[in-house]
Structure formats: structure tokens, C-alpha cells
Amino acid sequence: MEHPRRPDPSGDAVLAQDAPVLALESLGQDMLAEAGGKAANLGELARASLPVPPGFCLTTRAYLDATASTALADVHHAIAATAPGDLAGLASLAAKARAMVLDAAVPAGIDAAVRAAYAALGDDTAVAVRSSATAEDLPFASFAGQQDTFLNVVGADAVLSAVRQCWASLWTDRAVTYRAVQGIGPSAVSLAVVVQRMVDAAVAGVLFTANPVTGRRHEAVIDASPGLGEAVVSGAVNPDHFVIDGATGTILERRIGDKGLLIRPLPGGGTERVAQPGAGSGPSLNDAQLAVLELLGRRAEVHFGSPQDLEWAIGRDGAVWLTQSRPITTLYPMPDKPPTGPGPRVYLCFSLAQGLTRPLTPMGLAGIRLIASSVAEAAHFPVPVPRDGPPPYAEAGQRIFFDLTPVVRSKAGRAFVPRVFDIMEARSAVVLRQLFADPRFSVVTSSPWRLLRRVAPVAARARVPETLVRGLLRPEDALRRADRVGEQLRASLTVPAAATAAQRLDHVERILSRNVFPVVPALMPLPALGFALLAAAGKLAGSPGNGALQDVLRGLPNNVTTEMDLDLWALAAAIRKDSAAAAVFGRTALPELARRYRTGELPGVVQSGLSGFLSRYGHRAVAEIDLGMPRWSDDPTHILGVLANYLRVDDPAFAPDRQFEKAAREADAQVERLVAAAKQRSRLRGTLVRAALRRTRMFAGLRELPKYHLVEALGAVRQQLAAVGAELAAAGVIEAADDIFFLDLDEAHAGLGGAALRGIVQQRREAYLAELGRRHIPRVLLSDGTEPEAVQSDAGSRGAGDADRSAGVLSGTPASAGIVTAPARVILDPQGAHLEPGEILVAPSTDPGWTPLFLTAGGLVMEMGGPNSHGAVVAREYGIPAVVGVPDATSRIATGHDITVDGAAGTVTPAP
């Protein structure tokens, strides 16, 4: 299609690169600081010879020259000092900043430059005046809609007025609050303004070069409606919706919206909204126009090197224009390793399987790679470079993924692995089973012998058969042997105090590569035996139902995490008896309590009690499989916060030790009922059921022990790395000792040789902080970017009726029986979390670092997990109702709202 000729950019309106006004053609992504995200991206489109309406940009220099004042600088400082949660304070300061900007005079030179640039577009040309902030349309955050746009502006005076309003929109309440939450300081942002010739649009809309819902990189998604694109962008209209396969050009989906509103320009300036009933009778784009838009989108994607979110317009003359482009920030990153083997690959998020939603630090990932390599090597899989991880290992979004394609395409894998996830992370099991019907993942391996050849040597070296026999015949001896495994591991973690930094790094690598994994096959057979005997006892007792069997698992002994939580409760009880110690918690902020602990200034019962607790459990942490996460012994603030929560429990009914004892009594009673049921069939059955359930209760709690020892090893590794980090910081290689956790082992060795690493650390920290803000993590990811769970959810949401959506009942996996109605408390991070006794904890996932909160919770709802995931097991042991695997629970449930949790039915319902 033909496009109007651009005005000559060499005229007087286009000045030198440091001028306050520049032509769009002269801009690019290397000028983000001068032009802002929107203008820089438009300049890139123009440089790529893509159709962009002609125009110019007032650079950030123009904004800074026009708004320079000490008064506005004072407001900047005040905003920086205001907490992100202080919405009223931020709004008041934002209003002051807006008023100052609107009152500022436009310098004469800028005024003249704008008038000249506007005249070059043509007298009385209708233009769009759009904000372009320096913190906008960035790879890590789009900031879309945070500043203002003015459409169909006519005349130089009107353009200058719109420019001033754009400048002021940098300080809207929503923009100031958003930046505060993102951690972007007020002095770090500035604003450019784009002025472009308006397209007399017959139809306009948005184009995504990858499917933002399903993640599929080969699909383009186009929304369109007659008139100006503002109707689609603002959500004021139900647009036509098209999905196109970029590889074949096939239109995969064509959904016609009602398009009941038209936004159109008015003569002389401004726009109007016009209702147009019945406009949805036909599509607003034909197939040829869809093909042109898809092609332009692909060209933009290739130019920028990443999927793009574009705005477009088709003029009444048929010309197609691109009016904006920015990265699609919501797409989950692709795995960092190229697919191995033909066809698409299936990647499972191991981070989520471990109850971990946050990213891992670079050193944390380096540690996991070594452990994963040791597992693969133990099974005699080739691992070319252990520090890179085994071939199935991958990382995406700084999280751990594994290529499960061979498992999905194996008959034995299909039979076994989903069953494991049924009890670990039930929704992952559902997603995996959905893939079994996909012909691209048909079974190619029918025999289990290949797997057995890998597993059998590992089991033999770990003496798994001997452990199982010992557990059956001499259970107390099996428990003593489990204790010895931990003692042997701890002995291997010591390093001479005089070791050099290089020797400490070698020690770290030895622990991760040799000492950690053998603990798992040495210990896991016992809890596995416990659960197997539970199932066998159920059959002998006449299959009483899963609920009756789950009751046996309440109040389990030999669970190191439960023991830890009860030890902490005992410390809280001791503090409560000491009025002076209890008073300290009532009047002192947590950071100050932590400082006093480090300096030995807390009351004796607190100082000695906390010291004893940390000597046993100080290696633990939230997200504790990440080496980069501070341990409780590094920073006890979280534990002090939990103690403060415990001290608010004044109802004996909520006392966790009593709750646990009650749960254990109920479990013993359930054992007797099952024994009695078995005896009715035969005395031998009763004897066998009693013996089986006795071992179940002895061994099932040991499921926490392998991870406990893993974290114990990671704690020792972290200590050694911290010592190396201190040496690197002293040498000036890195700024602070904990910067070492934003390096990997190769880089740490290079740092000891004098390599400069500060720049790498800064880049890694920025990337890590950006990933911390990501809420949606795919359980399963295909090598083309598809999120299978999202595909199913998208199809289900389009097929669901209004009644289904309005019922308000959330469904998940039953985890701990019981019904409770109480206020919900949504907690995304347990650090410093406040949970009132009896409230229902709603969390994305949990690991042992969360469990101290369980002691005072009335119930538990989790987005992740299965019936035998960590959170579910601990909830059962404490006797609190729990439902896990509830999709989007933390966003669909609001803090303070009463909800009813039915742990047996697996439902969460708004209370009437």
C-alpha cells in the first residue's frame, strides 16, 4: 500500500542531536534518555523503513529546561522519602508537582522550535501529542498508560498546551505510585513528547506478535475496531479479535466483537464518542489487511529482536501505519538452552515443584546446576560440563526448568511421573496429562528397562533394598541409621579455618558435586515406605477412604520442620512468662530487635533462647534452596517477626503445642479405628494394620529430612562463599561481600585472579529485581513459548457460562480435612508478615521458611502444591484445614474477606 511522502527531515525544525526538538527519523533506542521509550521505539520503526506517521519529538532536555526549579526538586526529594504504601502522601506530592509543571513557562527557544517543527508538518495539521517517559516501554516494564496522550490537536498554540499537559502527566497519582512501587526514584525519570500527524483512521487497534495469553511465539493476535485506536487501547469497546499463525498465514481464530462505540476526530480538534448499535455485524478487517498487519508486526519483531506490542491504524485511503511499538513484557522468557532433539520440547518448572515462585540468584542457580549434574552422573548420564548442568537442565526467568520430553514420550514416564506430581504439585500433573493427547508427544519408548538401568545402580549404591528391609523389620534401627546419615554429612561440611579463598571455592564445589545428592537415596526410602504401608493398611482395613487414611498423618513425630516450629513456639511461651522480655516485642520495631540481638542487648530469655534456636535452625531461610538467600542466622528479623506474631496468641485454643497434641491424639484414635475394622475381617489383618500404621507414623515425617540436610549443606556453602565475597570486596573486585551471590563459580574464581566484576554484579542485580516482580510462572513451558495450562484456561474461560464465573467458588486439591470460616490474609512473602491468630493464610506457595506462620493460622490456601507437598503435610500435622493448587488464589481472594475453606472437598467459598 502507498504511503504519503514524509516531509524533508533536513529542514529548520530538525536541529542538532542535542537540540530540544528532533525528527522521529533521527531517534533510536540508543537515545532512551533523550527521547523516552515511545519516541525511541518509533524512531527505530522509522529507521527500519516501517510505516510511521511523520512527526517530531520534544526531548527530555526541553522538559528539564522548562521545569528546572528548586521547588520541584524539593518535591522530588519528598516523594523519594515517602513509602510506596503511603498512597495519600504520594497523591498529595504528585498534585504539587503537577501544579508546578503546569505553571512553568515554556522557554522561548523551545516555543519557537515546536512551532517550526509543527509548521513543517503542514499548516493546521491534526496531530497526536503523546507522552514518552524515560521509564516507559522498557524490556522489563511497559508502564503503558501511565502518562497522557492528546488526539486530534490542531494549531501550534494547542500543540504547546498539550505538551505542557503531557509534562504534567509525569506526575499523575497513578504514575508516581507506580514508579514508587517499581523502585524508580522521582529524579531518575524525565519526559519527552512525541508529536505525530494524525491518521484519518477507518479502523485501528493493537497487534501482538506473540500470543500474550498462551505464550505462543508463532501466533499474532490482532484486535480491531472502526475509528481511532483509542477505543481498543482504552478498553471502551469489544473489538474484533483475530489470531493468525505466522508460519502459515492461517487465521486460527476470528471472533467478531459488538464494536458498539466509535471514537472519531472532530473538525477543528478533539474527539467524540459515538454509539453505533449493530456495528458488530461484520469484521472490521479483511484477510488481506490481516496479512499485511501480521507481516509488519513480524518485521518489527525481527528489528527489535523480541516480540512486540504494536498500535496501528489504517487510513481511509487504505494506507497502514504503525503508531507505537513496545516489548510484550508479560511473556515468560524462553528456556536458555536450545531444544535437543527433533520436534517441540516440554519443560517443567522445578522451582514451582519446590514451592518457589521467586527467581534464584545467579550463585543459587550455579549451585543447583552442580547438584543436578551430580544426580545425572550418579545415573550414568553424560554431563559434558557439570557447572552448566546436565543436558535436560534449563533456566528461564532465573528459575529452574527440566526438559521432560523423554518422560512424556515414555510409557513408564507417563505412568509414574504424573503420580509423583499428584502428591507434590497437583496442577502440574494435570497439565502433563493434558499433553498426553497431543500427537506431537506420542509415546516412542514403551519399555521401562532403559529407566530401570539408570535407577537400579543408584539404588544399589545407596543400599535402598537394605533400608527398606530394615524399616520393615527393625524400624528403630532404621531411624538411628537416618540420624547417622545427617551426622556424616555435617562432618563433610567442615573446612580448615586457614583455607585460602580458592580452597574455599573448591570446597564449595565438592559439597555440591559429591556430598549433597547421596543423602536423598539414603533417606527417602523410609518415608516412601511409610506412605506405601499406609496404602497397604487401608486395603487390609477394607479401603476406608482417603480421608480416613490422611487422618493418620496428623501430628506426625520425627518431622524436623514440625519440631523446629514447636521449638520456636516454646521460645515464645518462655518470653510471654517474662514480662520485661514480652514488653520489648510490644514497643520495638523488628529491625531494631535484630540489631539488639546482634549486639547482645536483648533480655536474657530472648537472647539466649534465640541464640539456641538459631544454632540448630539458623541455616534455614525462606526460599532456602537458593544459596543467595540470607539465612536466619544472617538476619533473624523474620524469626523475630514470627515470635511477635506468636505473642499475640492469647486464646488457649490456638496454642500450637495443644493443637499438635490434639492432632496426634486424633491420629492415634484413627489408627485404632482402622485396626478394629481390620480385626473384624481377621485377627491377622488387625495385627498387620497396626504394624503398618506404626511404621507409617514413624517414617512419614522423615519426608522433610532430605531437604533439611540439603539446606544444611547449602548453609555451610553460603558461609564459605560469604568469606570469599569478603575477600573479593576487600580487593575492590566487587563492592560488597554479598555481591558474590550475583556471580557464578567461574566468575568468582576469575575475581580471585583480579577480574573486574562490578559491572556484571550491577546488571545481574537489576535483572534479578525485575524478575522479583513477576507474578505468573508457568508450570509447564513448551519450546515454542506455549504455556499449556494457559491454553486450557483460555479455552475454558471462553466456554464458561456466567453462572460458573459468578459463583465465586474456587476449587483446588484437598490437602487437610476440616472446615473453617475466618478472615483471609493474603501473604506473598513471609518476611515480616503479620498474621492474626485464626486467620486463613492465602499464599502462592510455601516452603519450610513459611511454616512458623502455620502454627497460628486457622486454615491454609495455596496456589501451588499437592496433597503431600510440604504445606499440605504440615497443615495436616497441625490439624488446620487446607486446600492447595487453587489457581490465582492470591489475586482472587482479598485480605480481610471472610472465606470458608473445606479441606476435604478442596473448595474455597466466600462466606455469606
PDB file of N, CA, C and O in Angstrom, residues 747-789:
ATOM      1  N   GLU A 747      33.091 -17.138  37.643  1.00  0.00           N
ATOM      2  CA  GLU A 747      33.364 -15.708  37.808  1.00  0.00           C
ATOM      3  C   GLU A 747      34.025 -15.429  39.154  1.00  0.00           C
ATOM      4  O   GLU A 747      34.893 -14.544  39.264  1.00  0.00           O
ATOM      5  N   ALA A 748      33.631 -16.180  40.194  1.00  0.00           N
ATOM      6  CA  ALA A 748      34.270 -15.999  41.499  1.00  0.00           C
ATOM      7  C   ALA A 748      35.750 -16.354  41.416  1.00  0.00           C
ATOM      8  O   ALA A 748      36.612 -15.644  41.958  1.00  0.00           O
ATOM      9  N   HIS A 749      36.063 -17.447  40.722  1.00  0.00           N
ATOM     10  CA  HIS A 749      37.475 -17.807  40.523  1.00  0.00           C
ATOM     11  C   HIS A 749      38.204 -16.706  39.743  1.00  0.00           C
ATOM     12  O   HIS A 749      39.334 -16.340  40.073  1.00  0.00           O
ATOM     13  N   ALA A 750      37.521 -16.171  38.705  1.00  0.00           N
ATOM     14  CA  ALA A 750      38.143 -15.104  37.914  1.00  0.00           C
ATOM     15  C   ALA A 750      38.378 -13.875  38.773  1.00  0.00           C
ATOM     16  O   ALA A 750      39.393 -13.173  38.623  1.00  0.00           O
ATOM     17  N   GLY A 751      37.462 -13.597  39.694  1.00  0.00           N
ATOM     18  CA  GLY A 751      37.627 -12.457  40.589  1.00  0.00           C
ATOM     19  C   GLY A 751      38.845 -12.605  41.475  1.00  0.00           C
ATOM     20  O   GLY A 751      39.548 -11.619  41.749  1.00  0.00           O
ATOM     21  N   LEU A 752      39.122 -13.825  41.905  1.00  0.00           N
ATOM     22  CA  LEU A 752      40.326 -14.046  42.703  1.00  0.00           C
ATOM     23  C   LEU A 752      41.583 -13.773  41.898  1.00  0.00           C
ATOM     24  O   LEU A 752      42.644 -13.455  42.460  1.00  0.00           O
ATOM     25  N   GLY A 753      41.452 -13.870  40.567  1.00  0.00           N
ATOM     26  CA  GLY A 753      42.577 -13.541  39.700  1.00  0.00           C
ATOM     27  C   GLY A 753      42.646 -12.078  39.338  1.00  0.00           C
ATOM     28  O   GLY A 753      43.509 -11.671  38.546  1.00  0.00           O
ATOM     29  N   GLY A 754      41.734 -11.268  39.886  1.00  0.00           N
ATOM     30  CA  GLY A 754      41.777  -9.824  39.657  1.00  0.00           C
ATOM     31  C   GLY A 754      40.793  -9.299  38.636  1.00  0.00           C
ATOM     32  O   GLY A 754      40.789  -8.097  38.345  1.00  0.00           O
ATOM     33  N   ALA A 755      39.936 -10.160  38.064  1.00  0.00           N
ATOM     34  CA  ALA A 755      38.966  -9.701  37.066  1.00  0.00           C
ATOM     35  C   ALA A 755      37.993  -8.713  37.691  1.00  0.00           C
ATOM     36  O   ALA A 755      37.535  -8.897  38.825  1.00  0.00           O
ATOM     37  N   ALA A 756      37.664  -7.648  36.969  1.00  0.00           N
ATOM     38  CA  ALA A 756      36.703  -6.648  37.441  1.00  0.00           C
ATOM     39  C   ALA A 756      35.293  -7.195  37.258  1.00  0.00           C
ATOM     40  O   ALA A 756      34.906  -7.619  36.169  1.00  0.00           O
ATOM     41  N   LEU A 757      34.498  -7.185  38.322  1.00  0.00           N
ATOM     42  CA  LEU A 757      33.188  -7.831  38.278  1.00  0.00           C
ATOM     43  C   LEU A 757      32.039  -6.913  38.690  1.00  0.00           C
ATOM     44  O   LEU A 757      30.885  -7.340  38.711  1.00  0.00           O
ATOM     45  N   ARG A 758      32.321  -5.659  38.996  1.00  0.00           N
ATOM     46  CA  ARG A 758      31.250  -4.783  39.496  1.00  0.00           C
ATOM     47  C   ARG A 758      30.151  -4.574  38.460  1.00  0.00           C
ATOM     48  O   ARG A 758      28.968  -4.543  38.792  1.00  0.00           O
ATOM     49  N   GLY A 759      30.533  -4.419  37.203  1.00  0.00           N
ATOM     50  CA  GLY A 759      29.531  -4.207  36.165  1.00  0.00           C
ATOM     51  C   GLY A 759      28.616  -5.404  36.009  1.00  0.00           C
ATOM     52  O   GLY A 759      27.396  -5.257  35.849  1.00  0.00           O
ATOM     53  N   ILE A 760      29.199  -6.607  36.065  1.00  0.00           N
ATOM     54  CA  ILE A 760      28.387  -7.831  35.969  1.00  0.00           C
ATOM     55  C   ILE A 760      27.406  -7.907  37.129  1.00  0.00           C
ATOM     56  O   ILE A 760      26.221  -8.221  36.947  1.00  0.00           O
ATOM     57  N   VAL A 761      27.887  -7.610  38.322  1.00  0.00           N
ATOM     58  CA  VAL A 761      27.022  -7.671  39.506  1.00  0.00           C
ATOM     59  C   VAL A 761      25.860  -6.698  39.370  1.00  0.00           C
ATOM     60  O   VAL A 761      24.703  -7.042  39.656  1.00  0.00           O
ATOM     61  N   GLN A 762      26.128  -5.480  38.933  1.00  0.00           N
ATOM     62  CA  GLN A 762      25.072  -4.488  38.800  1.00  0.00           C
ATOM     63  C   GLN A 762      24.007  -4.951  37.803  1.00  0.00           C
ATOM     64  O   GLN A 762      22.804  -4.862  38.071  1.00  0.00           O
ATOM     65  N   GLN A 763      24.424  -5.472  36.656  1.00  0.00           N
ATOM     66  CA  GLN A 763      23.474  -5.954  35.663  1.00  0.00           C
ATOM     67  C   GLN A 763      22.639  -7.109  36.215  1.00  0.00           C
ATOM     68  O   GLN A 763      21.425  -7.166  36.013  1.00  0.00           O
ATOM     69  N   ARG A 764      23.299  -8.009  36.930  1.00  0.00           N
ATOM     70  CA  ARG A 764      22.582  -9.170  37.478  1.00  0.00           C
ATOM     71  C   ARG A 764      21.588  -8.733  38.551  1.00  0.00           C
ATOM     72  O   ARG A 764      20.478  -9.267  38.630  1.00  0.00           O
ATOM     73  N   ARG A 765      21.980  -7.796  39.387  1.00  0.00           N
ATOM     74  CA  ARG A 765      21.049  -7.327  40.425  1.00  0.00           C
ATOM     75  C   ARG A 765      19.819  -6.680  39.794  1.00  0.00           C
ATOM     76  O   ARG A 765      18.688  -6.889  40.251  1.00  0.00           O
ATOM     77  N   GLU A 766      20.021  -5.875  38.765  1.00  0.00           N
ATOM     78  CA  GLU A 766      18.889  -5.221  38.112  1.00  0.00           C
ATOM     79  C   GLU A 766      17.957  -6.255  37.481  1.00  0.00           C
ATOM     80  O   GLU A 766      16.721  -6.152  37.598  1.00  0.00           O
ATOM     81  N   ALA A 767      18.540  -7.262  36.830  1.00  0.00           N
ATOM     82  CA  ALA A 767      17.713  -8.300  36.214  1.00  0.00           C
ATOM     83  C   ALA A 767      16.968  -9.101  37.277  1.00  0.00           C
ATOM     84  O   ALA A 767      15.793  -9.462  37.094  1.00  0.00           O
ATOM     85  N   TYR A 768      17.627  -9.365  38.392  1.00  0.00           N
ATOM     86  CA  TYR A 768      17.001 -10.123  39.476  1.00  0.00           C
ATOM     87  C   TYR A 768      15.835  -9.338  40.085  1.00  0.00           C
ATOM     88  O   TYR A 768      14.749  -9.886  40.316  1.00  0.00           O
ATOM     89  N   LEU A 769      16.045  -8.059  40.334  1.00  0.00           N
ATOM     90  CA  LEU A 769      14.973  -7.231  40.898  1.00  0.00           C
ATOM     91  C   LEU A 769      13.784  -7.163  39.946  1.00  0.00           C
ATOM     92  O   LEU A 769      12.631  -7.161  40.383  1.00  0.00           O
ATOM     93  N   ALA A 770      14.058  -7.106  38.633  1.00  0.00           N
ATOM     94  CA  ALA A 770      12.961  -7.086  37.663  1.00  0.00           C
ATOM     95  C   ALA A 770      12.175  -8.391  37.732  1.00  0.00           C
ATOM     96  O   ALA A 770      10.934  -8.382  37.704  1.00  0.00           O
ATOM     97  N   GLU A 771      12.856  -9.528  37.854  1.00  0.00           N
ATOM     98  CA  GLU A 771      12.158 -10.819  37.912  1.00  0.00           C
ATOM     99  C   GLU A 771      11.406 -11.003  39.224  1.00  0.00           C
ATOM    100  O   GLU A 771      10.417 -11.735  39.272  1.00  0.00           O
ATOM    101  N   LEU A 772      11.857 -10.353  40.284  1.00  0.00           N
ATOM    102  CA  LEU A 772      11.139 -10.459  41.558  1.00  0.00           C
ATOM    103  C   LEU A 772       9.699  -9.984  41.433  1.00  0.00           C
ATOM    104  O   LEU A 772       8.816 -10.439  42.157  1.00  0.00           O
ATOM    105  N   GLY A 773       9.463  -9.066  40.507  1.00  0.00           N
ATOM    106  CA  GLY A 773       8.114  -8.538  40.340  1.00  0.00           C
ATOM    107  C   GLY A 773       7.201  -9.433  39.520  1.00  0.00           C
ATOM    108  O   GLY A 773       6.002  -9.166  39.428  1.00  0.00           O
ATOM    109  N   ARG A 774       7.730 -10.497  38.930  1.00  0.00           N
ATOM    110  CA  ARG A 774       6.898 -11.359  38.094  1.00  0.00           C
ATOM    111  C   ARG A 774       6.012 -12.233  38.982  1.00  0.00           C
ATOM    112  O   ARG A 774       6.482 -12.941  39.846  1.00  0.00           O
ATOM    113  N   ARG A 775       4.710 -12.192  38.708  1.00  0.00           N
ATOM    114  CA  ARG A 775       3.763 -12.979  39.497  1.00  0.00           C
ATOM    115  C   ARG A 775       3.394 -14.297  38.821  1.00  0.00           C
ATOM    116  O   ARG A 775       3.126 -15.289  39.496  1.00  0.00           O
ATOM    117  N   HIS A 776       3.339 -14.302  37.497  1.00  0.00           N
ATOM    118  CA  HIS A 776       2.887 -15.509  36.799  1.00  0.00           C
ATOM    119  C   HIS A 776       4.082 -16.334  36.343  1.00  0.00           C
ATOM    120  O   HIS A 776       4.915 -15.862  35.577  1.00  0.00           O
ATOM    121  N   ILE A 777       4.146 -17.573  36.818  1.00  0.00           N
ATOM    122  CA  ILE A 777       5.216 -18.501  36.440  1.00  0.00           C
ATOM    123  C   ILE A 777       4.549 -19.740  35.841  1.00  0.00           C
ATOM    124  O   ILE A 777       3.712 -20.369  36.490  1.00  0.00           O
ATOM    125  N   PRO A 778       4.886 -20.122  34.618  1.00  0.00           N
ATOM    126  CA  PRO A 778       4.262 -21.310  34.024  1.00  0.00           C
ATOM    127  C   PRO A 778       4.770 -22.590  34.668  1.00  0.00           C
ATOM    128  O   PRO A 778       5.963 -22.746  34.906  1.00  0.00           O
ATOM    129  N   ARG A 779       3.861 -23.498  34.948  1.00  0.00           N
ATOM    130  CA  ARG A 779       4.264 -24.804  35.455  1.00  0.00           C
ATOM    131  C   ARG A 779       4.969 -25.609  34.373  1.00  0.00           C
ATOM    132  O   ARG A 779       5.936 -26.302  34.639  1.00  0.00           O
ATOM    133  N   VAL A 780       4.415 -25.547  33.166  1.00  0.00           N
ATOM    134  CA  VAL A 780       4.975 -26.264  32.031  1.00  0.00           C
ATOM    135  C   VAL A 780       5.115 -25.277  30.880  1.00  0.00           C
ATOM    136  O   VAL A 780       4.222 -24.450  30.653  1.00  0.00           O
ATOM    137  N   LEU A 781       6.220 -25.357  30.159  1.00  0.00           N
ATOM    138  CA  LEU A 781       6.504 -24.432  29.066  1.00  0.00           C
ATOM    139  C   LEU A 781       7.019 -25.248  27.883  1.00  0.00           C
ATOM    140  O   LEU A 781       7.903 -26.087  28.046  1.00  0.00           O
ATOM    141  N   LEU A 782       6.447 -25.019  26.716  1.00  0.00           N
ATOM    142  CA  LEU A 782       6.926 -25.696  25.523  1.00  0.00           C
ATOM    143  C   LEU A 782       8.007 -24.853  24.849  1.00  0.00           C
ATOM    144  O   LEU A 782       8.117 -23.652  25.086  1.00  0.00           O
ATOM    145  N   SER A 783       8.773 -25.491  23.994  1.00  0.00           N
ATOM    146  CA  SER A 783       9.920 -24.814  23.384  1.00  0.00           C
ATOM    147  C   SER A 783       9.510 -23.730  22.402  1.00  0.00           C
ATOM    148  O   SER A 783      10.367 -22.950  21.967  1.00  0.00           O
ATOM    149  N   ASP A 784       8.223 -23.642  22.017  1.00  0.00           N
ATOM    150  CA  ASP A 784       7.773 -22.530  21.183  1.00  0.00           C
ATOM    151  C   ASP A 784       7.144 -21.419  22.008  1.00  0.00           C
ATOM    152  O   ASP A 784       6.545 -20.492  21.463  1.00  0.00           O
ATOM    153  N   GLY A 785       7.305 -21.501  23.336  1.00  0.00           N
ATOM    154  CA  GLY A 785       6.760 -20.486  24.223  1.00  0.00           C
ATOM    155  C   GLY A 785       5.364 -20.769  24.720  1.00  0.00           C
ATOM    156  O   GLY A 785       4.848 -20.045  25.584  1.00  0.00           O
ATOM    157  N   THR A 786       4.724 -21.817  24.218  1.00  0.00           N
ATOM    158  CA  THR A 786       3.362 -22.131  24.633  1.00  0.00           C
ATOM    159  C   THR A 786       3.313 -22.515  26.106  1.00  0.00           C
ATOM    160  O   THR A 786       4.139 -23.297  26.582  1.00  0.00           O
ATOM    161  N   GLU A 787       2.332 -21.980  26.816  1.00  0.00           N
ATOM    162  CA  GLU A 787       2.040 -22.400  28.179  1.00  0.00           C
ATOM    163  C   GLU A 787       0.793 -23.281  28.119  1.00  0.00           C
ATOM    164  O   GLU A 787      -0.327 -22.770  27.997  1.00  0.00           O
ATOM    165  N   PRO A 788       0.918 -24.593  28.181  1.00  0.00           N
ATOM    166  CA  PRO A 788      -0.243 -25.469  28.021  1.00  0.00           C
ATOM    167  C   PRO A 788      -1.376 -25.172  28.998  1.00  0.00           C
ATOM    168  O   PRO A 788      -2.551 -25.254  28.637  1.00  0.00           O
ATOM    169  N   GLU A 789      -1.028 -24.813  30.234  1.00  0.00           N
ATOM    170  CA  GLU A 789      -2.076 -24.511  31.208  1.00  0.00           C
ATOM    171  C   GLU A 789      -2.867 -23.280  30.782  1.00  0.00           C
ATOM    172  O   GLU A 789      -4.084 -23.221  30.941  1.00  0.00           O
TER     173      GLU A 789
END
